[in-house]
XYZ file of C-alpha atoms in Angstrom:
605
model
C -16.332 42.997 15.142
C -14.675 39.498 15.681
C -14.042 37.025 12.891
C -13.906 33.472 13.004
C -10.958 31.985 10.776
C -12.863 30.473 7.734
C -11.772 26.581 8.409
C -13.581 26.244 11.333
C -16.462 23.354 11.501
C -19.487 23.526 13.291
C -18.168 22.323 16.541
C -15.267 24.722 16.565
C -16.864 27.649 16.097
C -18.717 26.416 19.659
C -15.736 26.037 21.024
C -13.813 29.138 19.771
C -16.700 31.143 21.207
C -16.343 29.777 24.824
C -13.143 30.194 24.453
C -12.839 33.828 23.525
C -15.569 35.089 26.073
C -14.398 33.306 29.211
C -17.405 34.814 31.398
C -19.726 32.240 29.347
C -20.669 29.500 31.850
C -17.775 26.790 31.951
C -17.392 23.145 30.674
C -20.473 21.516 32.668
C -22.676 23.966 31.177
C -20.739 23.244 27.622
C -21.485 19.423 28.195
C -25.197 19.974 29.075
C -25.933 22.080 26.047
C -24.232 19.495 23.618
C -26.289 16.645 25.648
C -29.271 18.857 24.813
C -28.196 18.214 21.064
C -28.060 14.562 21.378
C -23.892 14.353 21.716
C -22.694 11.924 23.923
C -21.794 13.527 27.195
C -20.361 10.951 28.735
C -17.642 10.803 26.012
C -16.941 14.731 26.420
C -16.650 14.932 29.955
C -13.296 12.801 29.728
C -11.999 16.101 28.350
C -10.306 19.388 29.846
C -11.091 22.147 27.608
C -13.114 23.190 25.031
C -10.641 22.801 22.522
C -10.492 18.852 23.287
C -14.136 19.220 23.641
C -14.386 19.752 19.542
C -12.381 16.939 19.186
C -14.641 14.588 20.616
C -17.870 15.779 18.851
C -19.245 14.078 15.967
C -19.682 17.226 13.881
C -22.806 16.313 11.785
C -24.632 19.287 13.363
C -26.912 21.797 11.295
C -24.524 25.004 11.384
C -27.223 27.976 11.369
C -29.194 25.948 14.160
C -26.491 25.307 16.248
C -24.990 28.629 16.400
C -27.851 30.406 17.105
C -29.096 27.505 19.771
C -25.649 28.444 21.643
C -25.962 32.173 21.597
C -29.435 31.441 22.853
C -27.977 29.342 25.523
C -25.500 31.497 27.077
C -27.473 34.691 27.008
C -29.643 32.814 29.166
C -27.014 32.476 31.797
C -25.667 36.057 31.067
C -27.383 38.789 29.680
C -24.588 41.258 29.276
C -22.355 38.661 27.398
C -21.287 40.420 24.020
C -22.786 39.230 21.299
C -20.058 39.000 18.302
C -20.190 38.936 14.459
C -19.148 35.522 13.918
C -18.281 35.180 10.223
C -18.998 31.540 9.038
C -16.945 29.962 6.436
C -18.388 30.496 3.061
C -17.075 27.787 0.905
C -17.502 29.663 -2.566
C -15.144 32.228 -0.884
C -12.851 29.687 0.403
C -9.674 29.558 -1.767
C -8.319 26.324 -0.183
C -11.367 24.594 -1.801
C -10.810 25.435 -5.393
C -7.832 23.555 -5.535
C -7.514 20.030 -6.182
C -7.659 17.643 -3.294
C -7.040 14.177 -4.601
C -3.859 13.357 -6.500
C -2.420 10.375 -8.410
C 1.411 9.364 -7.837
C 2.516 6.912 -10.315
C 5.492 5.368 -11.314
C 6.654 2.256 -12.803
C 7.350 -1.015 -10.043
C 9.905 -0.911 -7.738
C 11.039 2.503 -8.917
C 10.731 4.301 -5.339
C 7.270 5.140 -5.286
C 6.783 5.079 -1.513
C 10.178 7.059 -1.183
C 8.132 9.961 -3.467
C 5.455 9.956 -1.448
C 7.265 10.179 2.229
C 9.483 12.855 0.589
C 5.999 14.290 -0.031
C 5.023 14.010 3.027
C 8.355 15.627 4.945
C 7.446 18.687 2.643
C 4.001 18.857 4.343
C 5.911 18.215 7.523
C 7.856 21.244 7.105
C 5.111 23.519 5.883
C 3.011 23.085 9.188
C 5.851 22.745 11.596
C 6.295 26.499 10.419
C 5.251 29.489 12.233
C 3.150 27.281 14.486
C 0.720 25.800 11.751
C -1.961 23.520 12.722
C -1.256 19.734 13.735
C -0.785 17.510 10.713
C -1.154 13.688 10.664
C -0.474 11.167 8.008
C -2.683 8.251 7.718
C -0.680 5.666 5.041
C -2.627 2.753 3.655
C -0.954 0.203 2.189
C -1.939 -3.435 0.481
C -3.500 -6.112 2.805
C -0.578 -7.654 3.727
C 1.419 -7.437 6.970
C 4.798 -8.195 5.408
C 4.261 -4.767 3.183
C 2.979 -3.187 6.473
C 6.260 -4.048 8.045
C 8.168 -2.709 5.122
C 6.471 0.265 5.078
C 7.008 1.072 8.891
C 10.876 0.524 8.331
C 11.046 2.850 5.679
C 8.815 5.475 7.279
C 11.324 5.520 10.164
C 14.214 5.947 8.098
C 13.135 8.439 5.716
C 10.344 10.762 7.617
C 11.756 13.774 9.588
C 10.687 15.514 12.781
C 7.553 12.727 13.080
C 6.900 9.369 15.018
C 5.059 6.726 13.101
C 2.649 4.183 14.669
C 1.564 0.848 12.869
C -2.332 0.218 13.054
C -2.896 -3.707 12.117
C -4.261 -6.677 13.385
C -0.792 -7.713 14.909
C 0.443 -4.693 16.375
C 0.314 -3.194 19.707
C -2.224 -0.655 18.779
C -5.044 -2.445 16.810
C -8.093 -0.876 17.744
C -9.501 2.964 16.395
C -9.913 3.789 20.274
C -6.676 3.021 21.088
C -4.988 5.090 18.109
C -7.385 8.340 19.147
C -5.661 8.132 22.753
C -2.245 7.797 21.114
C -3.201 11.056 18.661
C -4.130 13.006 21.935
C -1.138 11.652 24.128
C 1.623 12.065 21.727
C 2.107 15.192 20.224
C 4.834 13.911 17.837
C 2.734 11.405 16.210
C 2.395 12.146 13.016
C 1.896 9.019 10.626
C -0.309 6.098 11.247
C 0.131 3.258 8.856
C -2.565 0.718 7.984
C -3.427 -2.220 6.556
C -5.871 -1.618 3.191
C -9.119 -3.511 4.083
C -12.619 -2.204 4.781
C -12.461 -2.291 8.697
C -9.390 0.072 8.330
C -11.043 2.339 6.298
C -14.231 2.508 8.431
C -11.822 3.086 11.472
C -10.406 6.145 9.996
C -13.447 7.283 8.950
C -14.796 7.390 12.516
C -11.393 8.712 13.952
C -11.338 11.749 11.158
C -14.151 13.801 12.592
C -13.289 13.647 16.375
C -10.387 15.752 15.444
C -11.539 18.704 13.290
C -8.421 21.039 14.684
C -5.953 18.699 12.952
C -5.278 18.319 9.161
C -5.008 14.772 7.743
C -3.149 13.782 4.418
C -4.142 10.172 3.498
C -2.066 8.368 1.297
C -3.528 5.329 -0.210
C -0.735 2.786 -1.730
C -1.672 0.164 -4.446
C -4.902 2.370 -4.619
C -6.047 0.522 -7.546
C -6.416 -2.609 -5.400
C -7.862 -1.415 -2.300
C -9.648 1.638 -3.050
C -11.944 0.598 -5.643
C -14.491 -1.082 -3.683
C -17.995 0.726 -3.723
C -17.502 0.917 -0.033
C -14.153 2.207 0.169
C -14.926 4.594 -2.860
C -17.594 6.206 -0.552
C -15.108 6.814 2.327
C -12.503 8.442 0.038
C -15.213 10.842 -1.715
C -16.659 11.669 1.473
C -12.989 12.246 2.781
C -12.338 14.505 0.130
C -15.335 16.725 1.134
C -13.691 17.032 4.718
C -12.374 20.365 5.594
C -9.872 18.825 7.668
C -8.500 16.257 5.539
C -5.573 18.539 3.427
C -5.068 16.041 0.613
C -5.482 12.504 -0.598
C -2.943 10.387 -2.480
C -3.490 7.603 -4.753
C -0.330 5.694 -5.334
C 0.099 3.147 -7.805
C 1.884 1.575 -10.993
C -1.529 0.540 -12.522
C -4.212 3.216 -12.448
C -6.812 1.833 -15.182
C -9.147 0.386 -12.441
C -8.735 3.160 -10.277
C -9.802 5.830 -12.600
C -12.708 3.885 -13.834
C -13.934 5.078 -10.220
C -12.282 8.355 -9.642
C -12.395 9.683 -12.945
C -9.813 13.325 -13.972
C -7.388 13.143 -10.872
C -4.442 15.594 -10.934
C -1.315 14.059 -11.059
C 1.350 14.538 -8.360
C 4.892 15.313 -9.941
C 7.198 12.999 -9.219
C 11.110 13.758 -8.311
C 12.297 11.523 -11.041
C 10.542 8.976 -13.140
C 13.328 6.529 -12.450
C 16.598 6.329 -10.806
C 19.581 6.092 -13.263
C 20.149 2.328 -11.423
C 16.724 1.506 -12.300
C 16.567 -1.690 -14.698
C 13.295 -2.035 -16.601
C 11.544 -5.061 -17.767
C 12.446 -4.238 -21.362
C 16.327 -4.278 -20.522
C 16.047 -8.039 -18.940
C 16.863 -11.033 -20.853
C 13.968 -12.799 -22.455
C 13.319 -16.649 -23.471
C 10.175 -17.515 -25.324
C 9.178 -20.580 -23.411
C 5.265 -21.941 -24.908
C 5.330 -25.632 -24.188
C 2.535 -27.736 -25.076
C 0.337 -28.889 -21.749
C -1.553 -31.947 -22.212
C -3.970 -31.673 -19.013
C -5.146 -35.218 -18.990
C -1.750 -36.424 -18.829
C -0.807 -34.078 -16.078
C -1.109 -34.616 -12.601
C -0.279 -31.415 -11.431
C -1.287 -27.874 -11.809
C -0.620 -25.969 -15.671
C 1.865 -23.965 -13.889
C 3.665 -26.749 -12.057
C 4.117 -28.608 -14.947
C 5.001 -25.413 -17.122
C 7.847 -25.027 -14.670
C 9.004 -28.943 -14.797
C 8.811 -28.832 -18.723
C 11.678 -25.926 -18.408
C 13.703 -27.930 -15.880
C 13.833 -30.693 -18.292
C 16.269 -29.083 -20.226
C 17.564 -26.643 -17.901
C 19.587 -26.923 -14.660
C 19.784 -24.612 -11.978
C 23.530 -23.469 -10.711
C 24.551 -22.852 -7.323
C 24.266 -19.245 -6.811
C 21.203 -18.658 -8.923
C 18.009 -17.344 -7.551
C 14.668 -17.904 -9.221
C 11.172 -16.324 -8.565
C 8.759 -18.417 -9.794
C 4.893 -16.979 -8.440
C 2.263 -19.587 -9.036
C -1.666 -19.368 -8.573
C -3.460 -17.591 -5.796
C -4.105 -21.379 -4.612
C -1.547 -22.436 -1.411
C -2.042 -26.060 -2.550
C -0.345 -24.934 -5.683
C 2.392 -23.185 -3.658
C 2.948 -26.476 -1.502
C 2.979 -28.353 -4.833
C 5.694 -26.739 -6.384
C 7.404 -26.389 -3.310
C 7.638 -30.529 -3.001
C 8.259 -31.012 -6.857
C 11.098 -28.456 -6.889
C 12.995 -30.305 -3.730
C 11.492 -33.730 -4.103
C 13.115 -33.331 -7.991
C 15.901 -32.076 -6.577
C 15.822 -29.342 -9.383
C 16.704 -26.933 -6.088
C 17.317 -27.393 -2.384
C 15.976 -24.342 -0.908
C 12.363 -22.763 -1.209
C 11.095 -19.782 0.094
C 7.457 -19.586 0.354
C 5.203 -16.647 1.095
C 1.687 -16.737 1.719
C -1.165 -15.896 4.341
C -0.778 -18.991 5.747
C 2.818 -19.981 5.994
C 5.939 -17.653 5.564
C 8.930 -20.060 5.560
C 12.059 -21.643 4.273
C 12.620 -24.733 3.268
C 16.188 -26.285 3.362
C 17.516 -29.551 2.049
C 19.814 -30.682 3.983
C 22.260 -33.667 3.553
C 24.327 -35.026 0.411
C 22.877 -38.943 0.208
C 19.218 -40.150 -0.248
C 19.465 -41.317 2.974
C 21.001 -38.456 4.509
C 18.862 -35.561 2.878
C 16.027 -34.475 5.163
C 14.095 -31.069 5.137
C 14.601 -28.605 7.377
C 12.283 -25.717 7.753
C 12.379 -22.364 9.166
C 9.435 -19.871 10.132
C 10.436 -16.325 8.890
C 9.978 -15.246 12.936
C 12.577 -17.292 13.809
C 15.124 -15.832 11.652
C 16.922 -12.814 12.998
C 16.038 -9.405 11.937
C 12.901 -10.403 10.159
C 10.771 -8.579 12.292
C 13.221 -5.349 12.377
C 14.515 -5.088 8.461
C 12.575 -5.232 5.388
C 12.622 -8.734 3.598
C 14.992 -8.221 1.032
C 17.415 -6.822 3.632
C 16.978 -9.614 6.675
C 16.935 -12.385 3.456
C 20.360 -10.965 1.661
C 21.883 -11.223 5.383
C 20.836 -14.711 5.714
C 21.526 -16.153 2.350
C 24.969 -14.587 3.194
C 25.178 -16.042 6.355
C 24.240 -19.742 4.627
C 26.709 -19.320 1.552
C 23.997 -19.072 -1.010
C 26.079 -17.692 -3.618
C 28.146 -20.998 -3.456
C 25.608 -23.489 -1.887
C 22.125 -22.841 -2.458
C 19.864 -23.220 -5.309
C 16.831 -21.077 -4.455
C 13.476 -20.693 -5.565
C 11.023 -18.117 -4.527
C 7.403 -18.554 -4.973
C 3.654 -17.432 -3.684
C 1.491 -14.905 -5.215
C -0.917 -12.608 -3.484
C 1.967 -11.825 -1.146
C 4.120 -11.498 -3.329
C 2.569 -9.569 -5.858
C 2.506 -5.702 -5.040
C 4.911 -3.463 -3.490
C 7.120 -6.116 -1.903
C 10.838 -5.752 -2.640
C 12.996 -8.950 -3.008
C 15.861 -8.060 -4.971
C 19.075 -7.155 -2.534
C 22.792 -7.145 -3.464
C 23.158 -9.881 -1.316
C 20.689 -12.082 -2.846
C 19.731 -11.006 -6.242
C 17.369 -12.707 -8.312
C 18.827 -14.081 -11.484
C 15.599 -15.898 -13.155
C 11.889 -15.589 -13.400
C 9.362 -18.131 -14.586
C 6.472 -16.665 -15.497
C 3.920 -19.599 -16.272
C -0.012 -20.015 -17.133
C -1.067 -18.771 -13.964
C 0.679 -15.437 -14.589
C -0.325 -15.333 -18.212
C -4.020 -15.537 -17.149
C -3.939 -12.636 -14.488
C -5.432 -9.523 -15.187
C -2.825 -7.236 -16.779
C -2.562 -5.108 -13.868
C -1.612 -7.998 -11.452
C 0.387 -9.575 -14.262
C 2.674 -6.208 -14.215
C 2.822 -6.008 -10.680
C 3.802 -9.770 -10.166
C 6.104 -9.919 -12.894
C 7.910 -6.759 -11.803
C 9.303 -7.925 -8.366
C 12.643 -8.807 -9.956
C 13.324 -5.201 -11.065
C 14.349 -2.418 -9.101
C 17.533 0.141 -8.499
C 19.953 -3.032 -9.192
C 21.933 -1.737 -12.118
C 24.855 -1.372 -9.639
C 24.510 -5.043 -8.297
C 27.559 -6.974 -8.442
C 25.544 -9.781 -10.134
C 24.257 -7.668 -12.722
C 27.566 -5.599 -13.180
C 28.138 -6.824 -17.152
C 24.404 -5.600 -17.830
C 23.656 -9.670 -17.737
C 20.061 -8.599 -15.958
C 17.422 -11.169 -15.082
C 16.447 -13.788 -17.239
C 12.649 -14.060 -17.997
C 11.068 -17.145 -18.924
C 7.427 -16.977 -20.236
C 5.374 -16.661 -23.122
C 5.521 -13.837 -25.539
C 2.120 -12.754 -25.147
C 2.989 -12.082 -21.214
C 6.370 -10.317 -22.089
C 4.852 -8.058 -24.681
C 2.225 -7.256 -22.117
C 4.226 -6.591 -18.703
C 6.512 -4.297 -21.042
C 3.516 -2.530 -22.315
C 2.036 -2.000 -18.732
C 5.678 -0.457 -17.749
C 5.837 1.752 -20.626
C 2.322 3.306 -19.638
C 3.439 4.082 -16.238
C 6.269 5.964 -17.648
C 4.267 7.777 -19.770
C 2.107 8.564 -17.182
C 5.071 9.451 -14.684
C 6.723 11.832 -16.969
C 3.445 13.759 -17.751
C 3.223 14.626 -14.234
C 5.982 17.212 -14.651
C 3.134 19.434 -15.806
C 1.860 21.287 -12.750
C -1.886 20.593 -11.951
C -2.389 18.048 -15.164
C -5.632 16.533 -14.718
C -5.773 12.585 -16.098
C -8.679 10.330 -16.435
C -9.559 7.155 -18.121
C -9.633 8.463 -21.601
C -6.405 9.434 -21.052
C -4.904 6.184 -19.639
C -6.575 4.355 -22.469
C -4.824 6.409 -24.939
C -1.494 6.162 -23.304
C -1.875 2.448 -23.450
C -2.897 2.109 -26.997
C 0.051 4.322 -27.898
C 2.206 1.788 -25.866
C 1.528 -1.097 -28.357
C 4.759 -2.106 -29.511
C 3.655 -1.842 -33.328
C 7.614 -0.570 -34.253
C 10.930 -2.772 -34.663
C 14.216 -1.491 -33.649
C 17.163 -2.631 -35.635
C 18.301 -6.407 -35.137
C 21.779 -5.889 -34.088
C 21.842 -3.544 -31.067
C 25.596 -4.394 -30.972
C 26.224 -2.816 -34.565
C 24.901 0.603 -33.636
C 27.318 3.546 -32.663
C 26.775 4.931 -29.218
C 27.643 8.594 -27.988
C 28.670 9.509 -24.319
C 26.326 12.737 -23.507
C 29.166 15.560 -23.822
C 28.555 14.977 -27.776
C 25.558 17.203 -28.924
C 23.369 15.364 -31.438
C 22.889 18.139 -33.681
C 26.986 18.352 -34.554
C 26.648 14.681 -35.660
C 26.800 13.637 -39.118
C 23.698 11.238 -39.344
C 21.115 10.776 -41.852
C 18.540 12.608 -40.306
C 17.686 16.471 -40.293
C 15.615 16.185 -36.894
C 17.197 18.415 -34.158
C 17.695 17.347 -30.775
C 17.228 19.179 -27.325
C 19.060 18.541 -23.622
C 16.865 18.236 -20.750
C 18.601 17.964 -17.064
C 21.830 17.000 -18.684
C 20.147 14.312 -21.091
C 19.509 14.493 -24.512
C 15.966 14.095 -26.456
C 13.830 14.457 -29.641
C 11.678 17.462 -29.723
C 9.250 16.251 -28.140
C 11.136 16.133 -24.740
C 10.657 12.379 -24.013
C 13.708 10.446 -22.465
C 13.896 6.726 -24.394
C 15.699 4.113 -24.155
C 15.998 1.152 -26.470
C 12.935 -0.364 -27.403
C 10.489 2.507 -26.318
C 8.183 4.073 -28.851
C 10.087 6.298 -31.632
C 9.371 9.829 -31.766
C 6.538 10.796 -34.634
C 3.400 9.639 -35.466
C 2.490 6.395 -36.561
C 0.230 6.806 -39.892
C 1.619 4.524 -42.298
C 2.935 1.006 -42.397
C 6.545 0.703 -43.266
C 7.776 4.427 -42.462
C 10.455 5.067 -40.345
C 11.352 7.443 -37.722
C 14.821 8.545 -36.857
C 14.707 8.305 -32.720
C 17.587 9.373 -29.913
C 17.353 6.477 -27.961
C 19.893 5.741 -24.866
C 21.375 2.455 -24.444
C 19.733 2.008 -21.148
C 17.826 3.913 -18.094
C 21.121 5.054 -16.866
C 21.016 7.699 -19.736
C 24.925 7.728 -20.145
C 25.138 6.576 -23.505
C 22.659 7.449 -26.462
C 22.317 6.510 -30.353
C 20.528 7.814 -33.502
C 18.185 4.756 -35.091
C 15.824 4.176 -37.518
C 12.873 2.813 -35.951
C 10.353 0.977 -38.636
C 6.366 1.141 -37.894
C 4.983 -2.192 -38.585
C 1.028 -1.548 -37.907
C 1.039 -5.172 -35.735
C -2.206 -5.910 -34.613
C -3.515 -7.312 -31.438
C -3.317 -6.303 -27.749
C-alpha cells in the first residue's frame, strides 16, 4: 500500500499520483483532464511537470470526486495501471491542525518589534532549510506607507539570513501579483515579500497563496490593529488561517485593543526581550504640563497651530534643538505650521512628511532682505532611497552642521504616526509638542504618534545625563500615553508563558490596572539606590516582603520587573494603603530602590 503525505492538498494528490506511476499518460492528457474540470488549461500549459502544474491550479475542488474522476480517467488509458490505496488527509488526525496558527506579537512602540519578527523568521528559515524540508516564504505586510515599507526592506536585508527579499509596492519594480508569481517560480532564494497593507495587496496575496500549494507561507502583519481590522481583510486572514499551506500568521502591534475586537483569543508570541536596556520609556521623559486657553473666534489658525504659537510666546528654540510637532491629518495644517514656524523665525528648518510632500524647508540668509526658503525633496538627498529615514537624516543633519546651526521642527501626522523611526545619535529629538490635534486622537493613535521620540536612545550623547526629551502637552494626553505604554509592557511580559491565549477581556483587565491610581514619593533624588549585586533580602528596610532574582534583575514576589512610576506590587483594594515595591531607577535595570507607594483611588480614565 502506498500512503500519501497528510499535508497534501487535492491538486497535489493528482500531481503525486501522476509522478508516482510514470505509465500514466503525460502532461497533455493531464491538462485535458483538468480542462474538463473547468480549470484554465492555457495557464497550465506553461508548466513543465506535474509539480509545477499543481502550483498553477486553483485548488477549490471537491476532494473525493476529483480523486475518483482522476483514477477513472487514468484507467481509461491503461487498464494495467495499479490502483494504490491513497490515504487522504484527515483533519482530525493531523497534529499540526491542533496547534495555534495565529499569534500576537506585542511590545511597546519603538522597542524593536520588527527585530523580534525577523528573529522569528530567521528561526523558521533555519527550520525549513534543515533536512530538505519544503520551501518557505514569508509575506510581510506593513502600514500603507512607502517610507515604512522601505525601512522594513532595509532591515530585512540587514537581519534576515539565507534568503532574499522583494518589495511588492506600487513604486517598486515588482508591482503586480503576476510578476510576484513569476519571481517566486524563477528565484528559489526568495524568502520574504514585503507589501504595503492596503486591501489590494491583501487581495493579491489571497490570489497567490493557492497557486503555490507546495510552499509553506508565514504571514507577518505589522501595525495589525490598523491594517487588518476591516471586514474584507478579516475575511482574508481568517481564510488563510484555514489554508493548509499557511504555516503561521503573526499579528504585530503595540496597541492591540481594536485587533482583539476582530480576532478574539490569539496566542501570544513569546518575545526575546520586552525592552532593551537602552530603551527609554515615555514615563522617563521630562514633562511640561501646558494647557493654554484657546479662543476660537480670535484665532486665525487651527487649534493645534495656535497651541504651538502659545508655547513659543514664552519659550525660545536654541540651535541644535529638534522639536517633533505633529499636527492633524489635514495637509493644509502641515503647510500652516511650517509657514508659521519659519515666517515667525521660531525655527529655521522644517521637515514635513505627508502623502503629498516629503521635504525639508531651510531658511537661508541672515537679514530680512537676504532670507529665502530653500525646499529640498527627500528623493534629492544622498542616501534617502537606500537608508532608513533616521539614518540618512542623521547624516544630512551632521553634514549641514545642524547641531550648531539648525533650529529644526518635524511635522506631519499619518506618515510619521506609526512604525517610522526618527530618532538617531546624530539627530536626536529634544522636545515634542502634542497639541489639540493629538489630544483628540483615539488612544492607540495617540500613543503611536507620541512614541516617535522613544527608542533605544539611552546611550545617545544628547541624553548622556538622562536629560531625555521634554514633552509638552495636556496632562490628560500625557497620562493616557503613559497608560497605553504600560499596557503594552504588561502584555509583552505575559508572552513569556508559552502558548498563552490573549483576548479582549484580558486587554481590558490589563488596561484597567494600568490606571495610575497611586503615588510615588515626591522626591526621587532622596531615595537610596542600590546596585544589582546587593541582595534586597539582606537590606535593612521597613518591609518584610521577600524578593527574587530573574535574569540577574531583582523583583517582587509576582516576578514583574518595575521601574520608577510603574504600578506597585500587591492589590489595590483600599484608599491610602501603601505597598512596598522594588523598582529600578530606569529601564537600564542597573540600580534599584525599595519604596513605599501610596494608593489614591483616583477616578477617571
